[in-house]
Amino acid sequence: MSNVDPHSSASPSPAVRAPEAARRTSVPAPETPWNAPEPTGPLDALVEIPGSKSLSNRYLVLAALGSTPIELDGLLRSRDTDLMIGALTALGVRCSTVDGSDTHMLVTPPDGGRFAGRCRIDCGLAGTVMRFVPALALFADGPVSFDGDDQARSRPMRPILDGLEQLGAGIEYHGDHGFLPFTVTPPDALPRERADVTIDSSQSSQFISGLLLAGSRLPHGMSLTHNGGTLPSTPHIRMTMQDVASAGGHVTMPTPGQWILDHADLRLPDAVVIEPDLSNAAPFLGAALIAGGRVRIPRWPAATTQPGGLLPAILIRMGATVTFDGRPWNGSGDADGSDVSTAAGGAGMIGVTGPADGIIRGLGRFDLSAAGELAPSVAALAALADSETDLVGIAHLRGHETNRLAALVEQLTAIGCGARELDDGVSIRPVPRGTLHAAAMRTYHDHRMATFAAMIGLAVPGTRIEDIATTSKTLPDFPNMWTRMLG
């Protein structure tokens, strides 16, 4: 059996680890605020981060599009990945655990590659489910209906559905045009030549990724063009391109905003090992800057397509010291597109130590368009910094689980920090820590707003967080992991 393992180095026994059954961990009910724990001194913690949600859900889709069973090891088990597994199961894909481990799964595509239609997909609040799975309906034997949480009905969907219509699918909206709920009816016949598809993906890179993941199955491939404004989170698109290539597909980007995808019979290696989720590492590594001391995370890839690969360089700029296997960080893990191979450099132990003088540096004007999902964690650090920070290039965050820009401004203002929305970001004007005051911080059903609030709680005693359980979306055991990190 072949094996792709981007985490070749052995990791020590973790002090803070998310158990396989973490999504069942007891946390306060949504109506019971969680008292954010406070540090008792400088940190000295080893934190093991579960698998990447972005990679987990991409590999699940690619495994389903293949023709043979594929093992996925290190799979994240959270609400988002469970929703993806549920969606694929409804389409006739068999997903079973291996050796009793719910993070090790065997994915078996449907016989003949034909997905089961006449089913309903529950998207929850998972953007990867609502934007990746509709393209699979092109290859179903009947209509597929999609719906999700009430909050999901406000998330934009039209670009991916416009693309499917251009490929011959029928789209029936059951509510507001361009939003959930809707039904996709597969075309009577797939395009008889290379398909030309043009969409505006300026609200989310997931629209491009959703078409790229499935496009190899088109008989003559596809030419895909983005015709809107700035394309956000391009590392996520590079991640998709690399993942498609790892499954035997061939996708190129001849010019910015255009992709050419050839027809291919997709097949991942027999076994794939999934990287830890680097964006989920941000609150833990950032905690070292707030509380002082050091936080280490094993299995950090030396090179990665995850946008979270940009995090070490950001933390260095904010005053941290970063090491990789004990050596000074050289930036090789940045997801800047220069190296999209997750296997080339193996993996090692990343360590982040807070500023020696205890002062977090502001970033000034900082373009975070390549890694917008880091914005809440970076905003928490910026609120405790010595100077102003303007995070720009992240207008698309208004269309995430909540309007993250408005949410960040509201919650920063609630604790006494200066903040306002910009056209494409958020401006943060920190005040001395001693003048900040505790608040009951809202999460808006958004996992990253919950972890943002926990970071604030390290510096503002008495912070309470409403609905900490929303972290189950991508990091099921977060409350216990956070508490154990503090010792």
Short mmCIF file of C-alpha atoms in Angstrom, two decimals:
data_model
loop_
_atom_site.label_atom_id
_atom_site.label_comp_id
_atom_site.label_asym_id
_atom_site.label_seq_id
_atom_site.Cartn_x
_atom_site.Cartn_y
_atom_site.Cartn_z
CA MET A 1 0.00 0.00 0.00
CA SER A 2 1.44 3.39 -0.97
CA ASN A 3 1.47 6.11 1.63
CA VAL A 4 1.68 9.90 1.51
CA ASP A 5 2.80 11.27 4.86
CA PRO A 6 3.74 14.94 5.17
CA HIS A 7 4.50 14.41 8.85
CA SER A 8 7.54 12.20 8.61
CA SER A 9 9.19 13.17 11.90
CA ALA A 10 8.17 11.46 15.08
CA SER A 11 6.31 13.61 17.60
CA PRO A 12 6.77 13.42 21.35
CA SER A 13 3.96 12.57 23.70
CA PRO A 14 1.70 15.60 23.68
CA ALA A 15 0.74 17.38 26.88
CA VAL A 16 -2.42 18.84 25.33
CA ARG A 17 -4.17 16.54 22.92
CA ALA A 18 -7.59 16.40 21.31
CA PRO A 19 -8.96 12.87 21.85
CA GLU A 20 -10.61 11.00 19.01
CA ALA A 21 -13.99 11.28 20.66
CA ALA A 22 -13.44 14.97 21.43
CA ARG A 23 -16.55 16.11 19.63
CA ARG A 24 -18.50 14.45 22.44
CA THR A 25 -16.60 16.36 25.14
CA SER A 26 -18.86 18.00 27.69
CA VAL A 27 -18.87 21.79 27.42
CA PRO A 28 -21.25 24.38 28.82
CA ALA A 29 -24.65 24.62 27.16
CA PRO A 30 -24.96 27.56 24.74
CA GLU A 31 -27.00 29.54 27.29
CA THR A 32 -24.28 29.12 29.97
CA PRO A 33 -21.34 31.49 29.43
CA TRP A 34 -17.90 29.91 29.73
CA ASN A 35 -15.52 31.63 32.12
CA ALA A 36 -12.38 32.09 30.07
CA PRO A 37 -9.43 30.76 32.10
CA GLU A 38 -6.60 33.08 33.04
CA PRO A 39 -2.89 32.23 32.98
CA THR A 40 -1.17 31.76 36.31
CA GLY A 41 2.25 32.49 34.85
CA PRO A 42 4.32 32.15 31.67
CA LEU A 43 3.27 29.21 29.53
CA ASP A 44 5.26 26.06 28.87
CA ALA A 45 2.92 23.87 26.85
CA LEU A 46 2.97 21.23 24.16
CA VAL A 47 -0.28 21.23 22.16
CA GLU A 48 -1.26 18.62 19.59
CA ILE A 49 -3.60 20.03 16.94
CA PRO A 50 -6.08 17.74 15.13
CA GLY A 51 -6.14 17.37 11.36
CA SER A 52 -6.83 20.20 8.95
CA LYS A 53 -10.49 20.76 8.16
CA SER A 54 -9.66 22.19 4.74
CA LEU A 55 -7.53 19.19 3.79
CA SER A 56 -9.87 16.66 5.43
CA ASN A 57 -12.90 17.78 3.45
CA ARG A 58 -10.97 18.10 0.19
CA TYR A 59 -9.57 14.59 0.54
CA LEU A 60 -13.01 13.21 1.40
CA VAL A 61 -14.42 14.69 -1.82
CA LEU A 62 -11.49 13.49 -3.94
CA ALA A 63 -11.71 10.00 -2.44
CA ALA A 64 -15.42 9.92 -3.29
CA LEU A 65 -14.65 10.94 -6.89
CA GLY A 66 -12.23 8.04 -7.37
CA SER A 67 -12.87 4.42 -8.22
CA THR A 68 -11.16 2.50 -5.39
CA PRO A 69 -11.28 2.63 -1.57
CA ILE A 70 -8.93 5.17 0.01
CA GLU A 71 -7.70 5.37 3.61
CA LEU A 72 -7.55 8.81 5.22
CA ASP A 73 -5.52 8.95 8.45
CA GLY A 74 -5.43 11.90 10.82
CA LEU A 75 -8.86 13.01 9.58
CA LEU A 76 -10.38 15.83 11.60
CA ARG A 77 -13.59 14.75 13.32
CA SER A 78 -15.67 17.84 13.97
CA ARG A 79 -19.06 19.13 12.99
CA ASP A 80 -17.82 20.31 9.57
CA THR A 81 -16.17 17.01 8.66
CA ASP A 82 -19.05 14.98 10.05
CA LEU A 83 -21.39 17.01 7.85
CA MET A 84 -19.18 16.22 4.85
CA ILE A 85 -19.19 12.51 5.73
CA GLY A 86 -22.97 12.67 6.07
CA ALA A 87 -23.32 14.39 2.70
CA LEU A 88 -21.16 11.81 0.93
CA THR A 89 -23.00 8.97 2.64
CA ALA A 90 -26.31 10.37 1.38
CA LEU A 91 -24.80 10.32 -2.13
CA GLY A 92 -23.96 6.62 -1.83
CA VAL A 93 -20.33 6.83 -0.66
CA ARG A 94 -19.36 4.37 2.09
CA CYS A 95 -17.34 5.86 4.93
CA SER A 96 -16.16 3.45 7.63
CA THR A 97 -13.64 3.70 10.45
CA VAL A 98 -10.43 1.67 10.44
CA ASP A 99 -9.22 -0.22 13.54
CA GLY A 100 -11.82 1.52 15.69
CA SER A 101 -10.25 4.95 15.19
CA ASP A 102 -12.69 7.67 14.11
CA THR A 103 -9.79 9.72 12.70
CA HIS A 104 -8.76 6.84 10.39
CA MET A 105 -11.40 6.27 7.72
CA LEU A 106 -11.87 4.12 4.64
CA VAL A 107 -13.77 5.94 1.88
CA THR A 108 -15.33 3.75 -0.82
CA PRO A 109 -16.81 5.48 -3.90
CA PRO A 110 -20.19 4.36 -5.25
CA ASP A 111 -20.20 1.56 -7.79
CA GLY A 112 -19.59 2.89 -11.29
CA GLY A 113 -18.85 6.36 -9.95
CA ARG A 114 -22.54 7.33 -10.09
CA PHE A 115 -23.74 9.20 -7.02
CA ALA A 116 -27.19 8.55 -5.58
CA GLY A 117 -29.70 11.30 -6.28
CA ARG A 118 -33.10 12.04 -4.79
CA CYS A 119 -31.51 12.84 -1.45
CA ARG A 120 -31.19 15.83 0.86
CA ILE A 121 -27.82 17.21 1.99
CA ASP A 122 -27.57 18.94 5.37
CA CYS A 123 -24.83 21.56 5.01
CA GLY A 124 -25.09 22.82 8.59
CA LEU A 125 -22.94 25.94 8.60
CA ALA A 126 -20.04 24.31 6.73
CA GLY A 127 -18.87 26.35 3.74
CA THR A 128 -16.90 23.42 2.34
CA VAL A 129 -20.03 21.24 2.32
CA MET A 130 -22.38 23.81 0.80
CA ARG A 131 -19.81 24.82 -1.87
CA PHE A 132 -17.96 21.57 -2.65
CA VAL A 133 -20.76 19.01 -2.68
CA PRO A 134 -23.17 20.65 -5.21
CA ALA A 135 -20.70 19.94 -8.05
CA LEU A 136 -20.90 16.22 -7.22
CA ALA A 137 -24.58 16.37 -8.15
CA LEU A 138 -23.44 16.68 -11.79
CA PHE A 139 -22.65 12.97 -11.58
CA ALA A 140 -25.75 11.85 -9.65
CA ASP A 141 -28.64 9.76 -10.95
CA GLY A 142 -31.26 12.26 -9.82
CA PRO A 143 -31.86 15.66 -8.17
CA VAL A 144 -30.01 16.52 -4.96
CA SER A 145 -31.44 19.03 -2.48
CA PHE A 146 -29.35 21.21 -0.16
CA ASP A 147 -30.19 23.11 3.02
CA GLY A 148 -28.45 24.01 6.25
CA ASP A 149 -28.63 26.00 9.48
CA ASP A 150 -30.72 29.15 9.51
CA GLN A 151 -27.50 31.20 9.55
CA ALA A 152 -26.24 29.30 6.50
CA ARG A 153 -29.12 30.70 4.46
CA SER A 154 -27.42 34.10 4.48
CA ARG A 155 -24.11 32.80 3.05
CA PRO A 156 -23.64 33.47 -0.68
CA MET A 157 -23.99 30.48 -3.00
CA ARG A 158 -24.77 31.89 -6.42
CA PRO A 159 -21.29 31.67 -8.04
CA ILE A 160 -20.98 27.88 -7.66
CA LEU A 161 -24.57 27.41 -8.83
CA ASP A 162 -24.04 29.72 -11.81
CA GLY A 163 -21.06 27.53 -12.71
CA LEU A 164 -23.14 24.36 -12.50
CA GLU A 165 -25.82 25.91 -14.70
CA GLN A 166 -23.14 26.65 -17.31
CA LEU A 167 -22.29 22.93 -17.16
CA GLY A 168 -25.91 22.02 -17.89
CA ALA A 169 -27.31 21.44 -14.40
CA GLY A 170 -30.73 22.71 -13.40
CA ILE A 171 -30.95 24.88 -10.27
CA GLU A 172 -34.20 25.39 -8.38
CA TYR A 173 -34.15 27.86 -5.50
CA HIS A 174 -36.57 27.26 -2.63
CA GLY A 175 -35.99 30.62 -0.99
CA ASP A 176 -33.96 33.69 -1.88
CA HIS A 177 -32.17 33.48 -5.23
CA GLY A 178 -28.50 32.63 -4.79
CA PHE A 179 -28.84 31.15 -1.30
CA LEU A 180 -29.80 27.94 0.46
CA PRO A 181 -32.07 26.01 0.19
CA PHE A 182 -31.92 24.79 -3.42
CA THR A 183 -31.99 21.66 -5.56
CA VAL A 184 -29.45 20.68 -8.22
CA THR A 185 -30.68 18.49 -11.06
CA PRO A 186 -27.89 16.82 -13.06
CA PRO A 187 -27.76 17.49 -16.81
CA ASP A 188 -29.12 14.95 -19.29
CA ALA A 189 -25.64 14.91 -20.84
CA LEU A 190 -22.30 16.35 -19.76
CA PRO A 191 -20.50 18.80 -22.12
CA ARG A 192 -19.20 17.15 -25.30
CA GLU A 193 -16.17 19.46 -25.46
CA ARG A 194 -14.02 21.35 -22.99
CA ALA A 195 -16.44 23.37 -20.89
CA ASP A 196 -15.95 27.11 -20.49
CA VAL A 197 -17.15 28.35 -17.11
CA THR A 198 -16.96 31.93 -15.83
CA ILE A 199 -17.94 32.95 -12.29
CA ASP A 200 -17.32 35.79 -9.82
CA SER A 201 -15.52 34.22 -6.86
CA SER A 202 -14.59 37.46 -5.09
CA GLN A 203 -16.73 36.52 -2.07
CA SER A 204 -15.00 33.18 -1.45
CA SER A 205 -12.28 31.05 -2.98
CA GLN A 206 -14.43 28.01 -2.16
CA PHE A 207 -16.46 28.56 -5.35
CA ILE A 208 -13.33 28.02 -7.46
CA SER A 209 -12.21 25.07 -5.33
CA GLY A 210 -15.60 23.40 -5.57
CA LEU A 211 -15.45 23.38 -9.37
CA LEU A 212 -11.78 22.38 -9.50
CA LEU A 213 -12.34 19.39 -7.21
CA ALA A 214 -15.03 17.91 -9.46
CA GLY A 215 -13.96 19.22 -12.86
CA SER A 216 -11.62 16.34 -13.71
CA ARG A 217 -14.68 14.10 -14.08
CA LEU A 218 -16.01 16.17 -17.00
CA PRO A 219 -15.43 14.21 -20.24
CA HIS A 220 -13.32 16.93 -21.84
CA GLY A 221 -12.20 18.94 -18.84
CA MET A 222 -12.92 22.57 -18.12
CA SER A 223 -11.63 26.09 -18.52
CA LEU A 224 -12.57 28.10 -15.42
CA THR A 225 -12.34 31.90 -15.25
CA HIS A 226 -12.84 34.30 -12.35
CA ASN A 227 -14.29 37.59 -13.59
CA GLY A 228 -14.81 39.50 -10.34
CA GLY A 229 -12.72 41.66 -8.06
CA THR A 230 -9.90 40.57 -5.80
CA LEU A 231 -9.81 36.81 -5.33
CA PRO A 232 -9.51 36.02 -1.60
CA SER A 233 -7.48 33.27 0.06
CA THR A 234 -5.52 32.15 -2.99
CA PRO A 235 -3.51 29.65 -0.87
CA HIS A 236 -6.73 27.65 -0.49
CA ILE A 237 -6.98 27.47 -4.29
CA ARG A 238 -3.35 26.36 -4.52
CA MET A 239 -4.18 23.74 -1.90
CA THR A 240 -7.02 22.47 -4.09
CA MET A 241 -4.77 22.39 -7.16
CA GLN A 242 -2.14 20.39 -5.27
CA ASP A 243 -4.72 17.98 -3.88
CA VAL A 244 -6.23 17.39 -7.33
CA ALA A 245 -2.72 16.75 -8.66
CA SER A 246 -2.07 14.26 -5.85
CA ALA A 247 -5.14 12.36 -7.08
CA GLY A 248 -3.80 12.20 -10.65
CA GLY A 249 -5.53 15.28 -12.00
CA HIS A 250 -3.92 17.96 -14.10
CA VAL A 251 -4.81 21.59 -13.41
CA THR A 252 -2.85 24.67 -14.44
CA MET A 253 -3.25 28.41 -13.94
CA PRO A 254 -1.94 29.96 -17.18
CA THR A 255 -2.86 33.45 -16.02
CA PRO A 256 -4.12 34.81 -12.68
CA GLY A 257 -7.83 34.09 -12.42
CA GLN A 258 -7.92 31.30 -15.02
CA TRP A 259 -7.57 27.56 -14.58
CA ILE A 260 -7.39 24.78 -17.17
CA LEU A 261 -8.44 21.35 -15.96
CA ASP A 262 -7.95 18.24 -18.09
CA HIS A 263 -10.15 15.17 -17.91
CA ALA A 264 -8.68 12.57 -15.56
CA ASP A 265 -9.72 9.47 -13.66
CA LEU A 266 -8.98 10.62 -10.15
CA ARG A 267 -7.33 8.29 -7.65
CA LEU A 268 -5.62 9.37 -4.46
CA PRO A 269 -2.78 7.22 -3.10
CA ASP A 270 -4.12 4.22 -1.18
CA ALA A 271 -3.42 5.97 2.13
CA VAL A 272 -3.17 9.68 2.87
CA VAL A 273 -2.04 11.23 6.16
CA ILE A 274 -3.55 14.63 6.87
CA GLU A 275 -1.62 17.61 8.27
CA PRO A 276 -2.68 19.30 11.51
CA ASP A 277 -4.90 22.36 11.06
CA LEU A 278 -2.47 25.28 11.14
CA SER A 279 -5.18 27.94 11.43
CA ASN A 280 -6.54 26.16 14.51
CA ALA A 281 -3.03 26.43 15.94
CA ALA A 282 -3.19 30.24 15.83
CA PRO A 283 -4.94 30.82 19.19
CA PHE A 284 -2.52 28.47 20.98
CA LEU A 285 0.65 29.90 19.46
CA GLY A 286 -0.71 33.42 19.90
CA ALA A 287 -1.26 32.69 23.58
CA ALA A 288 2.52 32.71 24.08
CA LEU A 289 2.62 36.37 23.06
CA ILE A 290 -0.21 37.31 25.43
CA ALA A 291 0.70 35.29 28.51
CA GLY A 292 4.44 34.97 27.92
CA GLY A 293 6.41 31.76 27.90
CA ARG A 294 6.47 29.16 25.17
CA VAL A 295 3.98 27.00 23.27
CA ARG A 296 5.09 24.14 21.01
CA ILE A 297 3.15 22.18 18.39
CA PRO A 298 4.41 18.90 16.85
CA ARG A 299 3.95 17.69 13.25
CA TRP A 300 4.14 21.22 11.79
CA PRO A 301 4.82 20.81 8.04
CA ALA A 302 8.03 22.34 6.73
CA ALA A 303 6.13 23.41 3.60
CA THR A 304 2.37 23.58 3.20
CA THR A 305 -0.52 24.86 1.12
CA GLN A 306 -2.49 25.79 4.24
CA PRO A 307 -2.94 29.56 4.70
CA GLY A 308 -2.05 28.96 8.34
CA GLY A 309 1.52 28.44 7.11
CA LEU A 310 1.78 32.24 7.10
CA LEU A 311 1.28 32.39 10.87
CA PRO A 312 4.91 32.07 12.06
CA ALA A 313 6.06 35.04 10.01
CA ILE A 314 3.17 37.14 11.36
CA LEU A 315 4.01 36.22 14.95
CA ILE A 316 7.68 37.10 14.40
CA ARG A 317 6.64 40.50 13.11
CA MET A 318 4.56 40.96 16.28
CA GLY A 319 7.61 40.28 18.48
CA ALA A 320 7.67 36.51 18.99
CA THR A 321 10.62 34.18 18.63
CA VAL A 322 9.82 31.15 16.46
CA THR A 323 11.82 27.94 16.16
CA PHE A 324 11.44 24.82 14.03
CA ASP A 325 12.97 21.69 15.55
CA GLY A 326 14.96 24.00 17.81
CA ARG A 327 16.41 26.12 15.02
CA PRO A 328 15.40 29.69 14.17
CA TRP A 329 12.41 29.78 11.82
CA ASN A 330 13.46 30.47 8.23
CA GLY A 331 10.02 30.97 6.74
CA SER A 332 9.98 27.75 4.71
CA GLY A 333 6.46 26.94 5.83
CA ASP A 334 4.84 30.07 4.40
CA ALA A 335 1.89 29.30 2.12
CA ASP A 336 2.92 31.91 -0.42
CA GLY A 337 2.67 29.64 -3.44
CA SER A 338 6.41 29.29 -3.92
CA ASP A 339 6.33 25.68 -2.71
CA VAL A 340 3.09 23.75 -2.60
CA SER A 341 4.61 20.38 -1.74
CA THR A 342 3.57 19.18 1.71
CA ALA A 343 5.76 16.11 1.54
CA ALA A 344 9.09 17.58 0.44
CA GLY A 345 10.25 18.96 3.76
CA GLY A 346 8.67 16.58 6.26
CA ALA A 347 7.41 17.97 9.53
CA GLY A 348 8.80 19.01 12.87
CA MET A 349 8.21 20.83 16.13
CA ILE A 350 7.34 24.51 15.96
CA GLY A 351 7.90 26.61 19.05
CA VAL A 352 6.71 30.15 19.74
CA THR A 353 8.08 32.20 22.63
CA GLY A 354 6.51 35.51 23.61
CA PRO A 355 8.42 38.80 23.32
CA ALA A 356 11.25 39.08 25.81
CA ASP A 357 9.99 42.52 26.90
CA GLY A 358 6.38 41.36 27.01
CA ILE A 359 5.35 43.91 24.37
CA ILE A 360 3.32 42.78 21.36
CA ARG A 361 4.09 44.87 18.26
CA GLY A 362 1.33 46.34 16.13
CA LEU A 363 1.36 45.49 12.43
CA GLY A 364 0.47 48.85 10.92
CA ARG A 365 -1.30 48.33 7.60
CA PHE A 366 -1.22 44.59 6.96
CA ASP A 367 -2.67 42.71 3.99
CA LEU A 368 -4.19 39.46 5.25
CA SER A 369 -6.02 38.52 2.05
CA ALA A 370 -4.01 35.31 1.65
CA ALA A 371 -5.03 34.03 5.09
CA GLY A 372 -8.24 35.72 6.15
CA GLU A 373 -9.12 32.86 8.49
CA LEU A 374 -6.27 34.04 10.74
CA ALA A 375 -7.90 37.46 11.15
CA PRO A 376 -9.69 36.85 14.48
CA SER A 377 -6.53 35.49 16.14
CA VAL A 378 -4.36 38.29 14.74
CA ALA A 379 -7.01 40.84 15.78
CA ALA A 380 -6.86 39.56 19.37
CA LEU A 381 -3.09 40.09 19.40
CA ALA A 382 -3.45 43.49 17.74
CA ALA A 383 -5.88 44.59 20.45
CA LEU A 384 -3.10 44.00 23.00
CA ALA A 385 -0.27 45.51 20.95
CA ASP A 386 1.75 48.68 21.38
CA SER A 387 0.54 50.41 18.22
CA GLU A 388 -2.21 50.46 15.63
CA THR A 389 -3.05 47.69 13.18
CA ASP A 390 -5.18 47.85 10.05
CA LEU A 391 -5.99 44.36 8.74
CA VAL A 392 -6.94 44.76 5.07
CA GLY A 393 -7.77 42.57 2.09
CA ILE A 394 -10.41 40.67 4.07
CA ALA A 395 -13.73 42.13 2.92
CA HIS A 396 -14.82 38.57 2.10
CA LEU A 397 -15.01 37.82 5.85
CA ARG A 398 -18.37 39.55 5.84
CA GLY A 399 -19.72 36.39 4.19
CA HIS A 400 -18.28 33.80 6.55
CA GLU A 401 -20.10 32.07 9.44
CA THR A 402 -21.01 35.58 10.49
CA ASN A 403 -19.94 39.03 9.34
CA ARG A 404 -16.59 38.65 11.05
CA LEU A 405 -15.54 42.26 10.50
CA ALA A 406 -18.63 43.65 12.21
CA ALA A 407 -18.36 41.00 14.93
CA LEU A 408 -14.73 41.84 15.66
CA VAL A 409 -15.48 45.55 15.91
CA GLU A 410 -18.45 44.94 18.19
CA GLN A 411 -16.54 42.67 20.57
CA LEU A 412 -13.38 44.78 20.67
CA THR A 413 -15.48 47.84 21.42
CA ALA A 414 -17.26 45.92 24.18
CA ILE A 415 -13.99 45.48 26.09
CA GLY A 416 -12.87 49.09 25.58
CA CYS A 417 -10.52 48.68 22.58
CA GLY A 418 -10.78 51.10 19.69
CA ALA A 419 -11.96 49.43 16.49
CA ARG A 420 -13.85 50.26 13.32
CA GLU A 421 -14.67 48.62 10.03
CA LEU A 422 -12.79 49.54 6.87
CA ASP A 423 -14.00 48.96 3.34
CA ASP A 424 -11.91 45.81 3.14
CA GLY A 425 -10.93 45.10 6.71
CA VAL A 426 -10.82 46.28 10.29
CA SER A 427 -8.85 49.02 12.05
CA ILE A 428 -7.70 48.30 15.62
CA ARG A 429 -6.54 51.05 17.99
CA PRO A 430 -5.24 49.38 21.17
CA VAL A 431 -5.37 50.95 24.62
CA PRO A 432 -3.30 50.01 27.70
CA ARG A 433 -4.24 46.53 28.92
CA GLY A 434 -5.20 47.84 32.33
CA THR A 435 -7.97 49.95 30.84
CA LEU A 436 -9.67 47.01 29.11
CA HIS A 437 -12.66 45.57 30.94
CA ALA A 438 -14.34 42.19 30.98
CA ALA A 439 -17.47 41.48 29.01
CA ALA A 440 -19.75 38.62 28.07
CA MET A 441 -18.35 38.08 24.59
CA ARG A 442 -20.61 36.85 21.81
CA THR A 443 -19.50 34.17 19.34
CA TYR A 444 -22.21 34.54 16.67
CA HIS A 445 -22.15 30.73 16.12
CA ASP A 446 -18.63 31.30 14.73
CA HIS A 447 -15.82 29.06 15.98
CA ARG A 448 -13.10 31.61 15.27
CA MET A 449 -14.92 34.34 17.21
CA ALA A 450 -15.02 31.93 20.16
CA THR A 451 -11.27 31.29 20.07
CA PHE A 452 -10.69 35.05 19.58
CA ALA A 453 -12.59 35.65 22.82
CA ALA A 454 -10.54 33.02 24.66
CA MET A 455 -7.37 34.83 23.62
CA ILE A 456 -8.76 38.11 24.95
CA GLY A 457 -9.58 36.31 28.20
CA LEU A 458 -5.86 35.66 28.76
CA ALA A 459 -5.36 39.42 29.22
CA VAL A 460 -8.76 40.57 30.53
CA PRO A 461 -9.74 38.78 33.78
CA GLY A 462 -13.42 37.96 34.12
CA THR A 463 -14.05 37.45 30.41
CA ARG A 464 -17.07 35.22 29.75
CA ILE A 465 -17.77 33.58 26.40
CA GLU A 466 -21.25 32.76 25.15
CA ASP A 467 -21.62 29.42 23.32
CA ILE A 468 -18.05 28.14 23.56
CA ALA A 469 -19.47 24.88 22.15
CA THR A 470 -19.48 26.47 18.71
CA THR A 471 -15.77 25.57 18.55
CA SER A 472 -16.95 22.01 17.76
CA LYS A 473 -17.19 23.14 14.15
CA THR A 474 -13.45 22.54 13.69
CA LEU A 475 -11.85 22.00 17.12
CA PRO A 476 -14.17 19.86 19.24
CA ASP A 477 -12.12 19.70 22.45
CA PHE A 478 -11.09 23.35 22.47
CA PRO A 479 -12.24 24.24 26.02
CA ASN A 480 -10.28 21.37 27.57
CA MET A 481 -7.25 21.89 25.32
CA TRP A 482 -7.19 25.59 26.24
CA THR A 483 -7.47 24.94 29.96
CA ARG A 484 -4.74 22.28 29.91
CA MET A 485 -2.42 24.59 27.96
CA LEU A 486 -2.55 27.03 30.87
CA GLY A 487 -1.39 24.33 33.28
#
